[in-house]
Coordinates of C-alpha atoms and ligand atoms in Angstrom, one line a residue:
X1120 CA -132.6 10.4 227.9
X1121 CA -132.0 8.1 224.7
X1122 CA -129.4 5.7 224.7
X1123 CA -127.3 6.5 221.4
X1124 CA -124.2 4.4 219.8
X1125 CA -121.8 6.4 218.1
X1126 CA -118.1 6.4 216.5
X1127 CA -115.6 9.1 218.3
X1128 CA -112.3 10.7 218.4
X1129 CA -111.5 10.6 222.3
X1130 CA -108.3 12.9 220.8
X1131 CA -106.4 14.1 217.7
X1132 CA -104.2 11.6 217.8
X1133 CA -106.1 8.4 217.6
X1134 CA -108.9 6.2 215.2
X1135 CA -112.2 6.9 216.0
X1136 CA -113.5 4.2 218.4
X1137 CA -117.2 3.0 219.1
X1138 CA -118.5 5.5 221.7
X1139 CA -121.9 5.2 223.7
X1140 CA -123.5 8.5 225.3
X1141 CA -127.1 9.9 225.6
X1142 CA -129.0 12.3 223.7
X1143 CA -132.2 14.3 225.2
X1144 CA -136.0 13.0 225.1
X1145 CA -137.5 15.2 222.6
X1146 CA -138.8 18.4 223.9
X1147 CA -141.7 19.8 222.3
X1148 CA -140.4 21.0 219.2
X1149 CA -138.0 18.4 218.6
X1150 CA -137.5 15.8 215.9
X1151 CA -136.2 12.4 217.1
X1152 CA -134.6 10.7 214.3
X1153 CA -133.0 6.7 213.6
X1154 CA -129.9 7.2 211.4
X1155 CA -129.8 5.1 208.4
X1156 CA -126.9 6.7 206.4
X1157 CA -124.4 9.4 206.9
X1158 CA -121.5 10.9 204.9
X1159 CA -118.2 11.5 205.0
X1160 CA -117.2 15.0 204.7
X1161 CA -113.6 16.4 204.5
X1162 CA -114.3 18.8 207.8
X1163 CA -115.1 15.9 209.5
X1164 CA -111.5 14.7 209.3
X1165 CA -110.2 18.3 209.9
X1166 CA -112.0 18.3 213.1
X1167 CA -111.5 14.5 214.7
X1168 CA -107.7 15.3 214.1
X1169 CA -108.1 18.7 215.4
X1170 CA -106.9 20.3 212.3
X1171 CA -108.5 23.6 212.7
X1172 CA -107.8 23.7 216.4
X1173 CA -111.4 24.1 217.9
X1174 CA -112.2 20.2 218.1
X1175 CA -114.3 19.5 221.8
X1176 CA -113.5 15.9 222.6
X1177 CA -114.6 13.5 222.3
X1178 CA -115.8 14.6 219.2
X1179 CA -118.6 12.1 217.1
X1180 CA -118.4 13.8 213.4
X1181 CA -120.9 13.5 210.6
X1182 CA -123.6 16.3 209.2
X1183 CA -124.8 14.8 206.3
X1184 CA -127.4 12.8 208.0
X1185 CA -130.3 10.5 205.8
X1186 CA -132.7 8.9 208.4
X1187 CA -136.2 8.1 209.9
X1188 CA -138.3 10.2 212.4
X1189 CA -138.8 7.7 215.3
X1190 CA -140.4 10.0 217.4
X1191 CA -141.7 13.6 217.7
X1192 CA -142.1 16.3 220.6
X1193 CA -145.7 17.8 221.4
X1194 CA -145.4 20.5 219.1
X1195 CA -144.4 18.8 216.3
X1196 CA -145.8 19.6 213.2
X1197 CA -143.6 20.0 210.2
X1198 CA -142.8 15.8 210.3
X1199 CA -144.8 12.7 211.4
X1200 CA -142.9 9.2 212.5
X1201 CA -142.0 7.2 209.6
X1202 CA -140.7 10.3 207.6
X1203 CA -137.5 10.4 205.5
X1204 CA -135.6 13.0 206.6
X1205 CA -132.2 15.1 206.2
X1206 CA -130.3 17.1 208.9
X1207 CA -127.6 19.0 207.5
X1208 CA -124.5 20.8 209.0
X1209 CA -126.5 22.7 211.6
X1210 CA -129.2 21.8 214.3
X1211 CA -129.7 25.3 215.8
X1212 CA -129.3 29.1 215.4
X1213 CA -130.6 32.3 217.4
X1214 CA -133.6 32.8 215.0
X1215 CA -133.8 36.1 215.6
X1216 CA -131.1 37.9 214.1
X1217 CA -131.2 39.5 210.8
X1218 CA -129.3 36.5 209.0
X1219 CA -131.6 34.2 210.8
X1220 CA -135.0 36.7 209.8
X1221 CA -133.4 36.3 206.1
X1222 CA -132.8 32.6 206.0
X1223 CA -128.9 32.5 206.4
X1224 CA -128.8 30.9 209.4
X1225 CA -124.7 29.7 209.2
X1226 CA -124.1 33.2 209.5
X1227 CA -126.3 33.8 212.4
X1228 CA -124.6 37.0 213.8
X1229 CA -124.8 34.9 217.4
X1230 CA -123.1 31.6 216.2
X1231 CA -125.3 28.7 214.8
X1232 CA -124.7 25.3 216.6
X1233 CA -123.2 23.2 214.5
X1234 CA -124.4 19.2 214.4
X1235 CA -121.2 18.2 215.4
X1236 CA -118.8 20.3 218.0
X1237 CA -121.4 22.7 218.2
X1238 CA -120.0 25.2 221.2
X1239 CA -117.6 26.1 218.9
X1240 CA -119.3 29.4 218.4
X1241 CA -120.9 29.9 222.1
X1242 CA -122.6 28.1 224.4
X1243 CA -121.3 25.2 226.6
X1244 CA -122.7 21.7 225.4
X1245 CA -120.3 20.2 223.0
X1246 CA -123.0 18.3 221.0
X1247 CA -122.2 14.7 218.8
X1248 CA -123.1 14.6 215.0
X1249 CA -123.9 11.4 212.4
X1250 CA -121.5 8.8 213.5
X1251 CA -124.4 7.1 215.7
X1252 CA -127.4 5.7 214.9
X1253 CA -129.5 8.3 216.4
X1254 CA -129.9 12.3 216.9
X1255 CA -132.6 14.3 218.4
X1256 CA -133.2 17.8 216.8
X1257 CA -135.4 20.6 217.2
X1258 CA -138.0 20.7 213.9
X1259 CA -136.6 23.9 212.0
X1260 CA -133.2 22.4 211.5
X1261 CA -135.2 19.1 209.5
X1262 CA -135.1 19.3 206.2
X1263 CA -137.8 16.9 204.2
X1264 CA -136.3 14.3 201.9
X1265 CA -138.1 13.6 198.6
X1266 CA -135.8 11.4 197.0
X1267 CA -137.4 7.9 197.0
X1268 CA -134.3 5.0 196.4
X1269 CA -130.7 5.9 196.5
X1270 CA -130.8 7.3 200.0
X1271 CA -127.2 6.5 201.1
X1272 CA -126.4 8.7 197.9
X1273 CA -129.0 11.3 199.1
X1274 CA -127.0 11.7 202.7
X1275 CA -123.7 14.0 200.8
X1276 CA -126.1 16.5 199.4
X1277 CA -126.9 17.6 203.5
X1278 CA -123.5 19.3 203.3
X1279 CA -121.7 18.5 199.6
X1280 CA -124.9 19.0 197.8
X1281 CA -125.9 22.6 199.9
X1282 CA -122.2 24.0 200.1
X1283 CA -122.0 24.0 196.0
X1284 CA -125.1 24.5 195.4
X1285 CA -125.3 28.4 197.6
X1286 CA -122.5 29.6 196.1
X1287 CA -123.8 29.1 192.2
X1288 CA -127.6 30.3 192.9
X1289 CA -125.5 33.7 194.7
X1290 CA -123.1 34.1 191.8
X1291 CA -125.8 33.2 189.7
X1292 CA -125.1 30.7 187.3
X1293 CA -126.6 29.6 184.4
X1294 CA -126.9 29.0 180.5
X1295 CA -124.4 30.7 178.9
X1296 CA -122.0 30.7 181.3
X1297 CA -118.2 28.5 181.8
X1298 CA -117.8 27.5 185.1
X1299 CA -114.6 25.8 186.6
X1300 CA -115.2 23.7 189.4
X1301 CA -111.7 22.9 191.2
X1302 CA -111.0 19.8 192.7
X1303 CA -113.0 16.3 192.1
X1304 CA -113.6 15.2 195.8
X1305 CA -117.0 15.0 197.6
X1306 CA -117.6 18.9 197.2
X1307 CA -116.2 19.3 193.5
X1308 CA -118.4 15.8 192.2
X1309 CA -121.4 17.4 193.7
X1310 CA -120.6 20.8 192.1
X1311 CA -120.1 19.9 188.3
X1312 CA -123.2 17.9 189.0
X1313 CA -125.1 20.5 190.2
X1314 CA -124.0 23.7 187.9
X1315 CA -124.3 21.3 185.0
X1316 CA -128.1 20.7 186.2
X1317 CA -128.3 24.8 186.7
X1318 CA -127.2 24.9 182.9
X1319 CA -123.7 26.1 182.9
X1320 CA -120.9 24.7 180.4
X1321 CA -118.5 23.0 183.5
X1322 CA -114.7 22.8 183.8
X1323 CA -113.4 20.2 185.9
X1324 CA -109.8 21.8 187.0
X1325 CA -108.1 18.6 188.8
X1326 CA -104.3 17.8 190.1
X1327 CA -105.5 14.0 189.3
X1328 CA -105.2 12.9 185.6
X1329 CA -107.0 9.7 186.3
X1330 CA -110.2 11.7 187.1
X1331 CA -110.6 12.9 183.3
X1332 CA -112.9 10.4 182.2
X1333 CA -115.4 10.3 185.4
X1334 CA -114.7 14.2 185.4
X1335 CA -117.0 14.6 181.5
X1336 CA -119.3 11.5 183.0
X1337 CA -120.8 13.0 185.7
X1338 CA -121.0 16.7 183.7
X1339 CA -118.2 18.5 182.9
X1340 CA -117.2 19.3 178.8
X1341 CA -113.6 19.9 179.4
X1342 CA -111.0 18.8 182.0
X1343 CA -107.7 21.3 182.6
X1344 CA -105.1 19.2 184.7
X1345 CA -103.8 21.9 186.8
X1346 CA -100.4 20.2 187.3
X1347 CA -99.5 20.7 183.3
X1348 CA -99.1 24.7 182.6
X1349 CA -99.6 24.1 178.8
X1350 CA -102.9 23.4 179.7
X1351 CA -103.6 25.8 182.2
X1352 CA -102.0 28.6 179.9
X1353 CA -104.8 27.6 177.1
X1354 CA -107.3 28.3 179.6
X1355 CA -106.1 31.8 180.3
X1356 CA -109.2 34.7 180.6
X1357 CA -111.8 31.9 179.9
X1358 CA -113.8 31.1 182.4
X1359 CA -116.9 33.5 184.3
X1360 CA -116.9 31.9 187.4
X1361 CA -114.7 29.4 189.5
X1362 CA -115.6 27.3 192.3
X1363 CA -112.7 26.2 194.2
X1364 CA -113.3 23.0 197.1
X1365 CA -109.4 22.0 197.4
X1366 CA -109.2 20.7 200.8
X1367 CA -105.3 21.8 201.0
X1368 CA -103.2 25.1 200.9
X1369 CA -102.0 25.9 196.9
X1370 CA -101.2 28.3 194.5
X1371 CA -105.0 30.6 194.1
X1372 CA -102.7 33.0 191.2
X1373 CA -102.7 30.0 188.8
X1374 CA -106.4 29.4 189.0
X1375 CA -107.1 33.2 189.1
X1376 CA -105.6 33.3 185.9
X1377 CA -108.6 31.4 184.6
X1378 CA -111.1 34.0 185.4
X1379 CA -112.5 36.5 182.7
X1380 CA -112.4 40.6 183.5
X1381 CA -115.0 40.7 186.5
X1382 CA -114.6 36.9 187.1
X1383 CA -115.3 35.4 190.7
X1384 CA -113.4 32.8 192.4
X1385 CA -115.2 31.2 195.4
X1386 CA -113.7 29.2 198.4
X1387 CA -115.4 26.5 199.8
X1388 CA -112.2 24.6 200.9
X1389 CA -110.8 25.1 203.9
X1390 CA -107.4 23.5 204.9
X1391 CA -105.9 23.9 207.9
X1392 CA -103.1 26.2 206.4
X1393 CA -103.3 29.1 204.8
X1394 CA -103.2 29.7 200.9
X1395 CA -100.4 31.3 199.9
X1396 CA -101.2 35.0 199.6
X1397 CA -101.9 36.0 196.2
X1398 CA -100.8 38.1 194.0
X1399 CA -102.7 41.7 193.6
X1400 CA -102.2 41.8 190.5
X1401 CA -104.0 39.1 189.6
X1402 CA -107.1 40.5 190.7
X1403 CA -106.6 44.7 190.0
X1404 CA -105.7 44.3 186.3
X1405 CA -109.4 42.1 185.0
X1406 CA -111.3 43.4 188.1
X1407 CA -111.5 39.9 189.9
X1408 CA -112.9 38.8 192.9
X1409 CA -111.6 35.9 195.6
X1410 CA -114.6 35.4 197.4
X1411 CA -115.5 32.7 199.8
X1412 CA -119.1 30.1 200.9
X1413 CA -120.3 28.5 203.9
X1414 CA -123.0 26.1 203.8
X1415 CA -125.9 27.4 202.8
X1416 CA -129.1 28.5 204.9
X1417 CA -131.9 25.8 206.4
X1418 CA -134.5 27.4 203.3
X1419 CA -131.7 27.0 200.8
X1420 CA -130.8 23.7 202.1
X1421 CA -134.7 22.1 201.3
X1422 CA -134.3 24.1 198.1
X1423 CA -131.2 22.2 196.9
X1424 CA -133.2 19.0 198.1
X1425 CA -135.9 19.6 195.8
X1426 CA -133.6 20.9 192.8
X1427 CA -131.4 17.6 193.2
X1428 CA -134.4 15.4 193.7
X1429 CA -136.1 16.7 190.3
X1430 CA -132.8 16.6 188.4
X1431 CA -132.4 13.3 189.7
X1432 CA -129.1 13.8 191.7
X1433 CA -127.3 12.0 194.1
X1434 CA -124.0 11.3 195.1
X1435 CA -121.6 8.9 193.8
X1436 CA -121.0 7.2 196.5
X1437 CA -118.6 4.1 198.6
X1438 CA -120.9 2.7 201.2
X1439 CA -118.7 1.8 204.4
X1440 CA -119.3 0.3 207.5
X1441 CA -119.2 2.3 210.4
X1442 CA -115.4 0.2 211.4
X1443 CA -114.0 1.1 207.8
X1444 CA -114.1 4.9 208.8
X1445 CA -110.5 5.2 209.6
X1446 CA -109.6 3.6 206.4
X1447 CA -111.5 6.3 204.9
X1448 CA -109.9 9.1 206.5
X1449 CA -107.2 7.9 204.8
X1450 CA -107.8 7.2 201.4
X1451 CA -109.6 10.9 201.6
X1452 CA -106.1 12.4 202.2
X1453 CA -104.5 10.7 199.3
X1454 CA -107.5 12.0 197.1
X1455 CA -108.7 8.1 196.8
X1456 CA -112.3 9.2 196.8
X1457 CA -114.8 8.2 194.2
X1458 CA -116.5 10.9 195.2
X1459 CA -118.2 10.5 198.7
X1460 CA -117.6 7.7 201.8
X1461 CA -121.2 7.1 203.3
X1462 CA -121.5 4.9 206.5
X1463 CA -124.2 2.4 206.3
X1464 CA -125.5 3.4 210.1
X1465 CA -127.0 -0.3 210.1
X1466 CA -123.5 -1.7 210.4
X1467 CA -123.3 0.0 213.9
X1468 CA -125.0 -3.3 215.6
X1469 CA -122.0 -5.2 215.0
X1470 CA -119.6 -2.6 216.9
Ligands
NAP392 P1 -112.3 15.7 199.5 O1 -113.4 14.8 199.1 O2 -111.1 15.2 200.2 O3 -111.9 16.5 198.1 C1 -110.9 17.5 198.1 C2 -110.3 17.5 196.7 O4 -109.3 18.5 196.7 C3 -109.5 16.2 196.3 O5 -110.3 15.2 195.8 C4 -108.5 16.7 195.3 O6 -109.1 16.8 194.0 C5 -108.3 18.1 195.8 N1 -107.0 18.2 196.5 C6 -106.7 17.6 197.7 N2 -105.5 17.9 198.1 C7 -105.0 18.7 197.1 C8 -103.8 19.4 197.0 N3 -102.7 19.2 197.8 N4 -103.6 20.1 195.9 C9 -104.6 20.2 195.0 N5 -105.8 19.6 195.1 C10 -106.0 18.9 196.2 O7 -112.9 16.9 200.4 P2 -114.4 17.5 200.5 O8 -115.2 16.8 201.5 O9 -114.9 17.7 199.1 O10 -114.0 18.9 201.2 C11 -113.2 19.9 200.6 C12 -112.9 21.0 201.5 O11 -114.1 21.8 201.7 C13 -112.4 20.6 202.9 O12 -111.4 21.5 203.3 C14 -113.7 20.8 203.7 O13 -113.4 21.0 205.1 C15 -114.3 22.0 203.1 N6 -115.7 22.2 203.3 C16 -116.1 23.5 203.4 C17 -117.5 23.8 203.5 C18 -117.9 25.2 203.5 O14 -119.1 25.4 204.0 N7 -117.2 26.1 203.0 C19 -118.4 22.7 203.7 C20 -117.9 21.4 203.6 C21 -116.6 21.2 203.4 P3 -108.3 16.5 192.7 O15 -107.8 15.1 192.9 O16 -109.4 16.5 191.6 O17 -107.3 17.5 192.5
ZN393 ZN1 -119.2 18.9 205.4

């Protein structure tokens, strides 16, 4: 067993506190890796507060993982020690199915284990994500990282950069195309990056007027402030494709609105209360579509790797200590993200 040093929620109700436990020695196929960054995603607070209601204490959160391979099992060949290396929001899936046989692994038809309270969706180990400064997983589930600086700023795209990313290669856009991304947050900066990059005109629909000016900087041409119906009625029938990554229930009618006949609205948000329902006819009369995202597959994920790394994209990032994360938690709920909290994994030592 390897000794590991982590952050956890013992409950819903209380900070995450330093937490030591044990991972496995590598088996032959696995991938033993020292953690050097991690980020802080949105779900992660949903689940050490219990938000969603499936949260196996204690629970150590964090999938978007930057590190170095510090050891590797027999069979081993995909990585050597000394790598860079990514794990994402998943470290295991049945392999076998016919999502798994196509590459979709988070919607393996037998649950994929997630990095961080992984029985969720079978089995009994609850396993212990990013938080920690080491994480032992089998070779598949390792994606290769060929950024070369910047890593903190590297560690969102394992689940910000892959979650935007599969949803605008599957409702392929591109040139030509006016894309609203809703919501500037760690999955919204990420996505006007990256459909910019894909060559798409972006719309940054945001609640915060203050995020204008970074809104056009990192990508988009215009900026709707949803709170202000003059605007939002300008911006009726306008737009091919939306993206929505708000992290709390509102109005889906208003941003429907937006969409052009045949438009698509995709969910990638996922608050712990529902939406409020919406209203048919704001899909029946222009033949929309509500549609929803998760993640995005292990092929996908080295994919968006290599798309970001040759657009040169990162994050734009805070780096925290591992101590400041409850802070974080908190400035995320108020919106006071500019746009992703990583955890330098080095500041562990002094907890
Ligand atoms: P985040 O950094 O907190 O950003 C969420 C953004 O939503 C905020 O910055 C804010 O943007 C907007 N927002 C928040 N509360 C709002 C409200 N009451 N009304 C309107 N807008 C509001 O969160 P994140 O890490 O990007 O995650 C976003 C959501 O995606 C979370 O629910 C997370 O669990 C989920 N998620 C889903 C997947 C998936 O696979 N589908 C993967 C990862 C995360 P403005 O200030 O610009 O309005
Ligand atoms: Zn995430």
């Amino acid at each position: 067993m390897i000794k590991t040093r982590g952050y956890a929620a013992l409950n819903g109700d209380q900070p995450l506190q330093p937490f030591d436990f044990e991972r496995r020695a590598p088996a032959p196929q696995d991938v033993q890796i020292d953690i050097l960054y991690c980020g802080v995603c949105h779900s992660d607070l949903h689940t050490a507060r219990n938000e969603w209601g499936n949260t196996l204490f204690p629970s150590v959160p964090g999938h978007e993982i930057v590190g170095r391979v510090a050891a590797i099992g027999s069979a081993v060949d995909k990585f050597q020690v000394g790598d860079l290396v990514g794990v994402g929001c998943m470290i295991d899936s049945c392999q076998h199915c016919p999502s798994c046989a196509e590459g979709l692994e988070q919607f393996c038809d037998n649950g994929f284990t997630g990095t961080y309270n992984g029985s969720a969706f079978g089995g009994q180990e609850n396993t212990y994500g990013g938080y920690a400064n080491n994480i032992v997983v089998r070779q598949e589930f390792v994606l290769k990282i060929s950024h070369t600086d910047n890593l903190a700023a590297v560690a969102p795209l394992l689940c910000a950069g892959i979650t935007t990313y599969s949803p605008l290669r599957h409702w392929s856009v591109g040139p030509g195309q006016k894309v609203g991304v809703v919501g500037l947050g760690g999955l919204g900066h990420m996505g006007v990056k990256i459909a910019r990059a894909m060559g798409a005109q972006v719309v940054l629909i945001t609640t915060s007027p203050d995020k204008s000016a970074d809104g056009l900087r990192l990508g988009a041409e215009e900026v709707i402030i949803s709170t202000d119906p003059q605007q939002m009625a300008a911006a009726r029938n306008s737009l091919d494709f939306i993206l929505n990554t708000v992290a709390a229930p509102h109005d889906l009618d208003a941003l429907l609105a937006l969409l052009k006949r045949d438009g698509t609205m995709t969910l990638v948000g996922a608050p712990a209360d529902p939406h409020p329902a919406p209203d048919v006819f704001s899909l029946i009369f222009k033949r929309r579509k509500l549609a929803g995202s998760l993640i995005g597959g292990i092929q996908e994920t080295q994919e968006m790797l290599d798309f970001c790394a040759e657009h040169g994209i990162v994050s734009d990032i805070e780096l925290i200590p591992m101590e400041g994360i409850n802070d974080a938690y908190e400035r995320m709920l108020q919106g006071d993200v500019r746009y992703r909290f990583v955890i330098d994994m080095a500041s562990l030592a002094n907890n």
